């Protein structure tokens, strides 16, 4: 888990993407697009960067990941399963009545999930609160918050950005999954909040900009974020919505779409690396 | 003459006292700390008080994060902003998450009389009561404000405490506790009240006694979870029920009492604000009189229920 090994992380990412597809299943809608776009970021966090103990999910010193774009939780479920928080077979129960894997993250149902998100725009504030608690307790854990780019239209994100800069929470790292798509189509055509990196800089954040599917770049940025003092860090990760499933890439209908049996099998084949 | 005190000052002082005993307690405020009196904690423990600027939505979710990190955050603003502006943050980040956050809504009802409708919370109990996992407390006097803080600290989960801006008198109470509490017994009618209205109910009881009407006065500070059996028991042997609250008649204490008595109904009169916004006035009392939240209003309903109206 500590190894800075791109091949190792790519193999884990294939497991995460496969888990996303299995969690969606056949003929049931699921948030494929945004889960796939942040899958490599989530993989790098759980299998490289974060200190965490699957056998002790409440460990006081664990690093925290909050998925502010809660609809992409399938990526987190798959990563948690393959870290050992629960058996990967449980992924197929996602969204079934009574399942501990809900459509959006619920902290008291799923081991490893830190907060309740789903209504967008709240995760960065929660992450800030956790970072402030950690500072009061003189603990050195870090708090990672993954936000969607379309989510940045929520005003609360910028309230949180202001407050985090004011309180100098340098252990708070925001990662923007910048896939340039909102649920209904392409951001530049529909509703564009403008230059993301410049905005975070203007709010007092240290900003890094990377290819969110390049593991060498992802781990370099996550390591560089450790070096910040007195300033929160925003990593703008350029991604592709639906990444890894050819027929879903950049297709808005797969934001929350259903797979036919044929599409389901094709997606699994493409992710495994045969038939591409 | 009973002793008067300012409930928000009692609150601020008591929070500091409890914070001295429990270092997990922290406070957040949205530029109203001089009104909510969270400023007292800031003076004593500056590192444990977070000024969040005028941004209630962020403040509530930051508090949720502090709670998930093991702190016990007390979140302050005017009741109307805390429960209204930040409702959805309260719903998702606090109530659904069962986060150990204490929401302290100050200047409720008409107590911020001059500022008018924008600042007067008349629906906060209704919207907080509708949220699963939320406890809703409306103390009747400064002593109960302290009890509410104690209870909030005993509960590991979300609590909403409603605090008036106006002075309140210390009311006599046999036993501690915020459940339905029999303050004065009577045999004809029962009045369920909370907050500032409880003192009016006690006054009404004295007036009605001279007219031969015997009023039982019950204080219900804990509106949720409501001890329904207590409400049913205290209403079982009387001819009618009156509820009185400084809140809309829709969704507050009156509604909660009616829900509790649905299977054993009694003729009931709800006293509260009749589906209206407030307005500015030059005193709290002026607004209470204008909107019919008075001792005389309780007496009138009592006479009506006794067939003397």
Coordinates of C-alpha atoms in Angstrom, one line a residue:
Chain A
X1 CA 0.0 0.0 0.0
X2 CA 3.0 2.3 0.5
X3 CA 4.6 1.4 -2.7
X4 CA 4.9 4.3 -5.2
X5 CA 4.5 1.9 -8.1
X6 CA 2.4 3.0 -11.1
X7 CA 1.8 -0.5 -12.3
X8 CA 0.6 -1.5 -8.9
X9 CA -1.8 1.5 -8.8
X10 CA -3.0 0.8 -12.3
X11 CA -3.9 -2.8 -11.3
X12 CA -5.8 -1.5 -8.3
X13 CA -7.6 1.0 -10.5
X14 CA -8.8 -1.8 -12.7
X15 CA -10.2 -3.5 -9.6
X16 CA -11.9 -0.3 -8.6
X17 CA -13.4 0.3 -12.0
X18 CA -14.6 -3.3 -12.2
X19 CA -16.2 -2.8 -8.8
X20 CA -18.1 0.3 -10.0
X21 CA -19.5 -1.8 -12.9
X22 CA -20.5 -4.6 -10.6
X23 CA -22.1 -2.2 -8.2
X24 CA -24.2 -0.7 -11.0
X25 CA -25.2 -4.1 -12.4
X26 CA -27.5 -4.7 -15.4
X27 CA -30.6 -2.7 -16.2
X28 CA -30.3 -0.5 -13.1
X29 CA -29.3 3.1 -13.2
X30 CA -26.0 4.0 -11.5
X31 CA -23.6 6.9 -11.4
X32 CA -21.1 5.5 -13.8
X33 CA -19.6 8.7 -15.3
X34 CA -18.4 10.6 -12.2
X35 CA -17.4 7.4 -10.4
X36 CA -15.1 6.5 -13.3
X37 CA -13.6 10.0 -13.7
X38 CA -12.5 10.0 -10.0
X39 CA -11.5 6.3 -9.9
X40 CA -7.8 6.9 -10.3
X41 CA -7.8 9.7 -7.7
X42 CA -9.6 7.5 -5.2
X43 CA -7.3 4.6 -6.0
X44 CA -4.2 6.7 -5.4
X45 CA -5.6 8.0 -2.1
X46 CA -6.5 4.6 -0.7
X47 CA -3.7 2.5 -2.1
X48 CA -0.8 5.0 -1.9
X49 CA -1.4 8.1 0.0
X50 CA -3.7 7.8 3.0
X51 CA -2.8 6.3 6.3
X52 CA -5.7 4.1 7.2
X53 CA -6.4 0.8 8.9
X54 CA -9.2 -1.2 7.4
X55 CA -9.4 -3.4 10.5
X56 CA -9.8 -0.3 12.6
X57 CA -11.9 2.1 10.5
X58 CA -12.3 4.6 13.4
X59 CA -8.5 4.9 14.2
X60 CA -8.0 8.4 15.5
X61 CA -5.0 9.1 13.4
X62 CA -6.4 7.9 10.0
X63 CA -6.4 10.3 7.1
X64 CA -9.9 11.1 6.0
X65 CA -11.5 11.1 2.5
X66 CA -14.8 12.9 2.0
X67 CA -16.5 12.5 -1.3
X68 CA -18.3 15.8 -1.5
X69 CA -19.6 14.7 -4.9
X70 CA -21.4 11.9 -3.1
X71 CA -23.0 10.4 -6.2
X72 CA -19.6 9.0 -7.2
X73 CA -19.5 6.9 -4.1
X74 CA -19.3 3.7 -6.2
X75 CA -15.6 4.4 -6.7
X76 CA -15.1 4.8 -2.9
X77 CA -17.1 1.6 -2.2
X78 CA -15.0 -0.4 -4.6
X79 CA -11.8 1.0 -3.1
X80 CA -12.9 0.3 0.4
X81 CA -13.9 -3.3 -0.5
X82 CA -10.5 -4.0 -2.1
X83 CA -8.7 -2.5 0.9
X84 CA -10.6 -5.0 3.1
X85 CA -13.2 -2.9 4.8
X86 CA -15.9 -5.4 3.5
X87 CA -15.9 -8.2 1.0
X88 CA -16.0 -7.1 -2.7
X89 CA -18.9 -9.4 -3.3
X90 CA -21.0 -6.9 -1.2
X91 CA -20.7 -4.3 -4.0
X92 CA -23.4 -6.1 -5.9
X93 CA -25.9 -5.3 -3.0
X94 CA -25.4 -1.5 -3.7
X95 CA -28.8 0.3 -3.5
X96 CA -30.7 -2.8 -2.6
X97 CA -33.3 -2.3 0.2
X98 CA -31.5 -2.5 3.5
X99 CA -28.0 -2.6 2.0
X100 CA -25.2 -0.9 3.9
X101 CA -24.1 0.5 0.5
X102 CA -26.5 3.3 -0.1
X103 CA -26.9 5.4 -3.3
X104 CA -25.0 8.2 -1.6
X105 CA -22.5 7.9 1.3
X106 CA -23.8 7.4 4.8
X107 CA -21.2 7.3 7.5
X108 CA -23.1 5.2 10.0
X109 CA -23.9 2.5 7.5
X110 CA -20.6 1.9 5.7
X111 CA -17.3 1.3 7.4
X112 CA -14.7 3.8 6.0
X113 CA -17.2 6.4 4.9
X114 CA -16.6 9.6 6.9
X115 CA -19.6 11.8 6.3
X116 CA -23.0 12.0 4.7
X117 CA -23.0 13.7 1.3
X118 CA -25.1 13.7 -1.7
X119 CA -26.7 17.1 -1.6
X120 CA -23.7 18.8 -3.3
X121 CA -21.6 21.6 -1.9
X122 CA -21.3 20.5 1.8
X123 CA -18.2 18.2 1.8
X124 CA -15.5 20.9 1.8
X125 CA -17.1 22.5 4.9
X126 CA -17.2 19.1 6.7
X127 CA -13.6 18.5 5.7
X128 CA -12.7 21.9 7.2
X129 CA -14.4 21.1 10.4
X130 CA -12.5 17.8 10.6
X131 CA -9.2 19.6 9.9
X132 CA -10.0 22.1 12.7
X133 CA -10.8 19.3 15.1
X134 CA -7.5 17.6 14.2
X135 CA -5.6 20.8 14.9
X136 CA -7.2 21.2 18.3
X137 CA -6.3 17.6 19.1
X138 CA -2.7 18.1 17.8
X139 CA -3.1 15.2 15.5
X140 CA -1.5 15.2 12.1
X141 CA -4.1 13.5 10.0
X142 CA -5.0 15.0 6.6
X143 CA -8.4 15.5 5.2
X144 CA -9.0 15.0 1.5
X145 CA -12.2 16.2 -0.1
X146 CA -13.1 15.3 -3.7
X147 CA -15.4 17.8 -5.4
X148 CA -17.0 17.7 -8.8
X149 CA -16.4 20.6 -11.2
X150 CA -20.1 21.2 -11.7
X151 CA -20.5 21.1 -7.9
X152 CA -18.4 24.3 -7.8
X153 CA -21.6 26.2 -8.7
X154 CA -22.7 25.7 -5.1
X155 CA -22.0 28.9 -3.2
X156 CA -21.2 27.0 0.0
X157 CA -18.0 25.6 -1.6
X158 CA -16.7 29.2 -1.8
X159 CA -17.8 29.9 1.8
X160 CA -15.7 26.9 2.8
X161 CA -12.8 28.0 0.6
X162 CA -12.8 31.4 2.3
X163 CA -12.9 29.9 5.7
X164 CA -10.2 27.3 5.1
X165 CA -7.8 30.0 3.9
X166 CA -8.7 32.2 6.8
X167 CA -8.0 29.4 9.3
X168 CA -4.9 28.3 7.4
X169 CA -5.9 24.6 7.4
X170 CA -2.9 23.2 5.5
X171 CA -3.9 19.6 6.2
X172 CA -7.1 20.1 4.1
X173 CA -6.7 19.1 0.5
X174 CA -9.4 19.7 -2.0
X175 CA -9.3 17.6 -5.2
X176 CA -11.5 18.8 -8.1
X177 CA -12.6 16.0 -10.4
X178 CA -12.5 18.3 -13.5
X179 CA -14.3 16.2 -16.0
X180 CA -15.9 19.2 -17.8
X181 CA -19.4 17.6 -17.7
X182 CA -22.4 18.2 -15.6
X183 CA -25.3 15.8 -15.3
X184 CA -27.1 17.2 -18.4
X185 CA -24.2 17.9 -20.7
X186 CA -20.9 19.7 -21.3
X187 CA -20.0 22.4 -18.8
X188 CA -18.6 25.0 -21.3
X189 CA -22.0 24.9 -23.1
X190 CA -24.3 24.8 -20.1
X191 CA -23.0 26.5 -17.0
X192 CA -19.3 27.3 -16.5
X193 CA -18.1 28.7 -13.2
X194 CA -14.9 30.0 -14.9
X195 CA -11.2 29.4 -14.3
X196 CA -11.1 27.0 -11.4
X197 CA -7.4 27.3 -10.6
X198 CA -7.4 31.1 -10.6
X199 CA -10.5 31.1 -8.4
X200 CA -8.9 28.9 -5.7
X201 CA -5.7 31.0 -5.9
X202 CA -7.7 34.1 -5.4
X203 CA -9.3 32.6 -2.4
X204 CA -5.9 32.0 -0.9
X205 CA -5.3 28.4 -1.7
X206 CA -2.1 26.7 -3.1
X207 CA -3.1 25.2 -6.4
X208 CA -1.7 22.2 -8.3
X209 CA -3.0 21.2 -11.7
X210 CA -2.6 17.6 -13.0
X211 CA -3.8 14.9 -15.4
X212 CA -6.2 13.0 -13.1
X213 CA -5.6 9.7 -14.9
X214 CA -1.8 9.8 -14.7
X215 CA -0.7 8.0 -11.6
X216 CA 2.8 9.5 -11.6
X217 CA 1.3 13.0 -11.6
X218 CA -1.4 12.1 -9.1
X219 CA 1.1 10.8 -6.5
X220 CA 3.5 13.7 -7.1
X221 CA 0.7 16.2 -6.5
X222 CA -0.5 14.3 -3.3
X223 CA 3.1 14.3 -2.0
X224 CA 3.6 17.9 -2.9
X225 CA 0.4 18.8 -1.0
X226 CA 2.1 17.5 2.2
X227 CA 4.6 20.4 1.9
X228 CA 2.1 23.2 2.3
X229 CA 2.3 25.3 5.4
X230 CA -0.3 27.8 6.4
X231 CA -2.4 27.3 3.2
X232 CA -4.9 24.7 2.1
X233 CA -4.2 23.0 -1.2
X234 CA -6.4 22.5 -4.2
X235 CA -5.5 19.9 -6.8
X236 CA -7.3 20.4 -10.0
X237 CA -7.4 17.1 -11.7
X238 CA -8.3 17.0 -15.4
X239 CA -10.3 13.9 -16.0
X240 CA -12.6 12.2 -18.5
X241 CA -16.2 11.4 -17.4
X242 CA -16.8 7.7 -17.8
X243 CA -13.1 7.0 -18.2
X244 CA -12.3 3.4 -19.0
X245 CA -15.5 2.4 -20.6
X246 CA -15.3 3.5 -24.2
X247 CA -19.0 3.9 -25.0
X248 CA -19.6 6.0 -21.8
X249 CA -16.7 8.4 -22.0
X250 CA -17.9 12.0 -22.3
X251 CA -21.5 10.8 -22.7
X252 CA -23.9 12.7 -20.4
X253 CA -26.5 10.0 -20.3
X254 CA -24.0 7.8 -18.4
X255 CA -23.9 10.3 -15.6
X256 CA -26.6 8.1 -14.1
X257 CA -27.4 5.5 -16.7
X258 CA -28.2 1.9 -17.0
X259 CA -26.1 -0.8 -18.7
X260 CA -27.6 -3.5 -20.9
X261 CA -26.2 -7.0 -20.4
X262 CA -24.1 -6.5 -23.5
X263 CA -22.7 -3.2 -22.3
X264 CA -22.1 -4.6 -18.8
X265 CA -19.9 -7.4 -20.3
X266 CA -18.2 -5.0 -22.7
X267 CA -17.3 -2.6 -19.8
X268 CA -15.8 -5.5 -17.7
X269 CA -13.8 -6.6 -20.8
X270 CA -12.5 -3.2 -21.5
X271 CA -11.5 -2.6 -17.9
X272 CA -9.7 -5.9 -17.7
X273 CA -7.7 -4.8 -20.7
X274 CA -8.8 -7.4 -23.2
X275 CA -10.9 -6.4 -26.2
X276 CA -9.8 -2.8 -26.1
Chain B
X1 CA -42.1 39.6 42.4
X2 CA -40.2 36.8 40.8
X3 CA -36.6 37.0 39.7
X4 CA -36.0 38.1 36.1
X5 CA -32.9 37.2 34.0
X6 CA -31.8 37.3 30.5
X7 CA -31.8 33.7 29.1
X8 CA -29.1 34.3 26.5
X9 CA -26.7 35.6 29.1
X10 CA -27.6 32.6 31.4
X11 CA -26.8 30.4 28.4
X12 CA -23.5 32.1 27.5
X13 CA -22.3 31.9 31.1
X14 CA -23.4 28.3 31.5
X15 CA -21.7 27.2 28.3
X16 CA -18.4 28.6 29.6
X17 CA -18.9 26.7 32.8
X18 CA -19.5 23.4 31.0
X19 CA -16.7 24.1 28.5
X20 CA -14.3 24.4 31.5
X21 CA -15.3 20.8 32.4
X22 CA -15.2 19.3 28.9
X23 CA -12.6 20.4 26.5
X24 CA -14.5 18.8 23.6
X25 CA -16.9 21.7 23.7
X26 CA -16.3 24.3 20.9
X27 CA -18.5 27.1 19.6
X28 CA -19.2 28.6 16.2
X29 CA -20.9 31.9 15.4
X30 CA -21.9 33.8 12.3
X31 CA -21.2 37.4 13.4
X32 CA -23.8 37.4 16.1
X33 CA -21.7 36.3 19.1
X34 CA -22.6 39.5 21.0
X35 CA -26.3 38.6 20.7
X36 CA -26.2 34.8 21.1
X37 CA -23.6 35.4 23.9
X38 CA -21.2 32.8 22.5
X39 CA -18.8 35.8 22.9
X40 CA -18.4 34.7 26.5
X41 CA -16.8 31.5 25.4
X42 CA -14.6 33.3 23.0
X43 CA -13.3 35.5 25.8
X44 CA -12.5 32.5 27.9
X45 CA -11.3 30.0 25.3
X46 CA -10.5 31.9 22.0
X47 CA -9.0 28.8 20.4
X48 CA -12.2 27.0 20.9
X49 CA -14.5 29.6 19.4
X50 CA -14.7 29.8 15.6
X51 CA -16.0 33.0 14.0
X52 CA -17.3 31.8 10.7
X53 CA -18.4 35.1 9.2
X54 CA -21.9 35.6 7.9
X55 CA -22.1 32.2 6.3
X56 CA -24.5 29.9 8.2
X57 CA -24.5 27.1 5.6
X58 CA -20.8 26.6 5.8
X59 CA -20.9 27.1 9.6
X60 CA -23.3 24.3 10.1
X61 CA -21.4 21.8 7.9
X62 CA -18.1 22.8 9.5
X63 CA -19.7 22.1 12.9
X64 CA -20.6 18.6 11.5
X65 CA -17.0 18.1 10.6
X66 CA -15.8 19.2 14.1
X67 CA -18.3 16.7 15.6
X68 CA -17.1 13.9 13.3
X69 CA -13.6 14.8 14.6
X70 CA -14.7 14.2 18.2
X71 CA -15.7 17.8 19.3
X72 CA -19.0 18.9 20.7
X73 CA -19.8 22.0 18.7
X74 CA -22.4 24.5 19.8
X75 CA -23.5 26.5 16.7
X76 CA -25.0 29.9 17.1
X77 CA -27.1 32.3 15.1
X78 CA -30.5 33.8 15.2
X79 CA -33.1 30.9 15.2
X80 CA -34.4 32.1 11.8
X81 CA -31.1 31.9 10.0
X82 CA -29.8 28.8 11.7
X83 CA -32.8 26.6 11.0
X84 CA -33.9 28.4 7.8
X85 CA -30.8 29.5 5.8
X86 CA -28.9 26.3 6.8
X87 CA -31.8 23.9 6.8
X88 CA -30.4 21.5 4.2
X89 CA -27.0 21.5 5.9
X90 CA -28.8 20.6 9.2
X91 CA -30.7 17.9 7.4
X92 CA -27.9 16.2 5.6
X93 CA -24.6 17.0 7.4
X94 CA -26.1 17.0 11.0
X95 CA -29.4 15.1 11.3
X96 CA -28.9 12.3 8.7
X97 CA -25.3 11.9 9.8
X98 CA -26.4 11.8 13.5
X99 CA -23.5 14.3 14.1
X100 CA -23.1 15.4 17.7
X101 CA -23.9 19.0 16.9
X102 CA -25.9 21.4 19.2
X103 CA -27.8 24.1 17.3
X104 CA -28.6 27.2 19.5
X105 CA -31.2 29.4 17.8
X106 CA -31.3 32.7 19.5
X107 CA -33.9 35.6 19.5
X108 CA -36.8 33.3 18.6
X109 CA -40.4 34.3 18.1
X110 CA -41.0 38.0 18.5
X111 CA -38.2 38.7 20.9
X112 CA -36.2 40.5 18.2
X113 CA -39.2 42.9 18.0
X114 CA -37.6 45.8 16.2
X115 CA -36.0 43.9 13.3
X116 CA -39.3 42.7 11.9
X117 CA -40.4 39.6 10.0
X118 CA -37.0 38.7 8.4
X119 CA -35.5 38.2 11.9
X120 CA -38.5 36.6 13.7
X121 CA -38.5 32.8 13.8
X122 CA -42.0 31.5 14.0
X123 CA -41.6 28.2 12.1
X124 CA -38.2 26.9 13.5
X125 CA -39.7 24.4 15.8
X126 CA -41.9 22.9 13.0
X127 CA -39.0 22.5 10.6
X128 CA -36.6 21.1 13.3
X129 CA -39.3 18.8 14.6
X130 CA -39.7 17.3 11.2
X131 CA -36.1 16.0 11.1
X132 CA -35.4 12.5 12.2
X133 CA -32.7 12.2 15.0
X134 CA -33.3 15.9 16.1
X135 CA -34.1 16.8 19.7
X136 CA -36.0 20.1 20.1
X137 CA -35.9 22.0 23.3
X138 CA -37.7 25.2 24.2
X139 CA -36.8 26.2 27.8
X140 CA -39.3 28.1 29.9
X141 CA -36.9 30.1 32.0
X142 CA -33.2 30.8 32.5
X143 CA -32.8 27.8 34.8
X144 CA -34.2 25.5 32.1
X145 CA -31.7 27.0 29.6
X146 CA -29.0 25.5 31.7
X147 CA -30.9 22.2 31.9
X148 CA -31.2 22.3 28.1
X149 CA -27.4 22.6 27.8
X150 CA -26.9 19.7 30.2
X151 CA -29.4 17.6 28.3
X152 CA -27.8 18.5 25.0
X153 CA -24.5 17.3 26.4
X154 CA -26.0 14.0 27.6
X155 CA -27.5 13.3 24.2
X156 CA -24.9 12.0 21.6
X157 CA -26.5 13.5 18.6
X158 CA -28.2 16.6 17.1
X159 CA -30.1 19.0 19.4
X160 CA -31.9 22.2 18.7
X161 CA -32.2 24.7 21.6
X162 CA -34.4 27.8 21.2
X163 CA -33.4 30.8 23.3
X164 CA -35.3 34.1 23.7
X165 CA -33.8 37.5 23.5
X166 CA -36.2 38.8 26.2
X167 CA -35.8 38.6 30.0
X168 CA -37.6 35.6 31.5
X169 CA -38.6 35.0 35.1
X170 CA -37.4 32.0 37.0
X171 CA -40.5 29.7 37.4
X172 CA -41.0 27.3 40.3
X173 CA -40.6 23.7 39.3
X174 CA -40.8 20.6 41.6
X175 CA -38.3 18.4 39.8
X176 CA -35.6 18.9 37.2
X177 CA -36.3 17.6 33.7
X178 CA -37.6 19.0 30.4
X179 CA -40.4 16.5 29.7
X180 CA -44.0 17.4 30.2
X181 CA -43.9 18.8 33.8
X182 CA -46.9 19.5 35.9
X183 CA -46.3 23.0 37.3
X184 CA -49.7 23.7 38.9
X185 CA -52.5 21.2 39.1
X186 CA -56.1 21.8 38.1
X187 CA -59.2 19.7 37.3
X188 CA -61.1 21.4 34.5
X189 CA -58.7 22.1 31.7
X190 CA -55.0 21.6 30.9
X191 CA -52.7 24.1 29.2
X192 CA -49.5 22.8 27.6
X193 CA -47.0 25.7 27.2
X194 CA -43.4 26.3 26.7
X195 CA -40.8 29.1 26.4
X196 CA -42.0 32.5 27.6
X197 CA -45.6 31.4 27.3
X198 CA -45.4 29.2 30.3
X199 CA -45.3 32.2 32.6
X200 CA -48.4 33.5 30.9
X201 CA -50.2 30.2 31.5
X202 CA -49.4 30.4 35.2
X203 CA -50.8 33.9 35.3
X204 CA -54.0 32.8 33.5
X205 CA -54.4 30.1 36.1
X206 CA -54.7 32.6 38.9
X207 CA -57.2 34.8 37.0
X208 CA -59.3 31.8 36.1
X209 CA -59.3 30.4 39.6
X210 CA -61.2 33.6 40.7
X211 CA -63.8 32.7 38.1
X212 CA -64.1 29.1 39.3
X213 CA -62.2 27.5 36.5
X214 CA -59.4 25.2 37.6
X215 CA -56.5 25.2 35.1
X216 CA -53.7 22.6 35.1
X217 CA -50.5 24.1 33.8
X218 CA -48.0 21.8 32.1
X219 CA -44.7 22.9 30.8
X220 CA -43.4 21.0 27.7
X221 CA -39.8 22.2 27.0
X222 CA -38.9 19.0 25.2
X223 CA -41.1 19.2 22.1
X224 CA -39.2 16.3 20.5
X225 CA -39.0 13.5 21.3
X226 CA -42.3 14.2 23.0
X227 CA -43.3 12.0 25.9
X228 CA -46.7 11.2 24.4
X229 CA -47.8 9.1 27.4
X230 CA -47.2 12.0 29.7
X231 CA -49.3 14.3 27.5
X232 CA -52.1 11.7 27.3
X233 CA -52.0 11.2 31.1
X234 CA -52.1 14.9 31.9
X235 CA -55.0 15.4 29.5
X236 CA -57.0 12.3 30.4
X237 CA -59.2 13.7 33.2
X238 CA -60.0 17.2 32.0
X239 CA -62.7 18.7 29.7
X240 CA -60.4 20.4 27.3
X241 CA -56.9 21.3 26.2
X242 CA -55.2 24.5 25.4
X243 CA -51.7 24.8 23.9
X244 CA -49.8 28.1 23.8
X245 CA -46.5 28.8 22.1
X246 CA -44.6 31.7 20.6
X247 CA -44.6 30.0 17.2
X248 CA -46.9 29.3 14.3
X249 CA -49.8 27.1 15.1
X250 CA -48.6 25.0 12.2
X251 CA -46.2 22.3 13.2
X252 CA -45.1 23.4 16.7
X253 CA -46.1 22.4 20.2
X254 CA -49.8 22.5 19.4
X255 CA -49.4 20.2 16.5
X256 CA -47.3 17.8 18.6
X257 CA -49.9 17.7 21.4
X258 CA -52.7 17.0 18.9
X259 CA -50.6 14.2 17.5
X260 CA -50.2 12.8 20.9
X261 CA -53.9 13.0 21.7
X262 CA -55.1 11.7 18.3
X263 CA -56.5 8.5 19.7
X264 CA -58.0 10.1 22.8
X265 CA -59.1 13.5 21.5
X266 CA -60.4 16.4 23.6
X267 CA -61.7 19.8 22.6
X268 CA -58.5 21.7 22.0
X269 CA -57.6 25.3 21.4
X270 CA -54.2 26.1 19.8
X271 CA -52.8 29.5 20.7
X272 CA -49.9 30.6 18.5
X273 CA -49.3 32.8 15.5
X274 CA -52.1 32.1 12.9
X275 CA -50.1 31.5 9.7
X276 CA -48.6 34.9 9.5
X277 CA -45.2 36.6 9.4
X278 CA -44.3 39.0 12.1
X279 CA -43.4 42.7 11.8
X280 CA -41.5 45.5 13.6
X281 CA -42.7 47.0 16.8
X282 CA -41.3 48.9 19.7
X283 CA -41.5 46.2 22.2
X284 CA -41.8 42.4 22.5
X285 CA -45.0 42.8 24.5
X286 CA -46.6 44.9 21.8
X287 CA -46.1 42.1 19.3
X288 CA -47.3 39.4 21.6
X289 CA -50.5 41.4 22.2
X290 CA -51.0 42.1 18.5
X291 CA -50.7 38.4 17.6
X292 CA -52.9 37.3 20.5
X293 CA -50.2 35.6 22.6
X294 CA -51.5 36.9 26.0
X295 CA -52.7 35.8 29.4
X296 CA -56.1 37.1 28.4
X297 CA -56.1 34.9 25.2
X298 CA -55.5 31.9 27.4
X299 CA -58.4 32.9 29.7
X300 CA -60.7 33.5 26.8
X301 CA -60.1 30.0 25.4
X302 CA -60.5 28.5 28.8
X303 CA -63.9 30.2 29.2
X304 CA -64.9 29.0 25.7
X305 CA -63.9 25.4 26.5
X306 CA -65.9 25.6 29.7
X307 CA -69.0 26.8 27.9
X308 CA -68.8 30.3 29.3
X309 CA -67.5 32.0 26.2

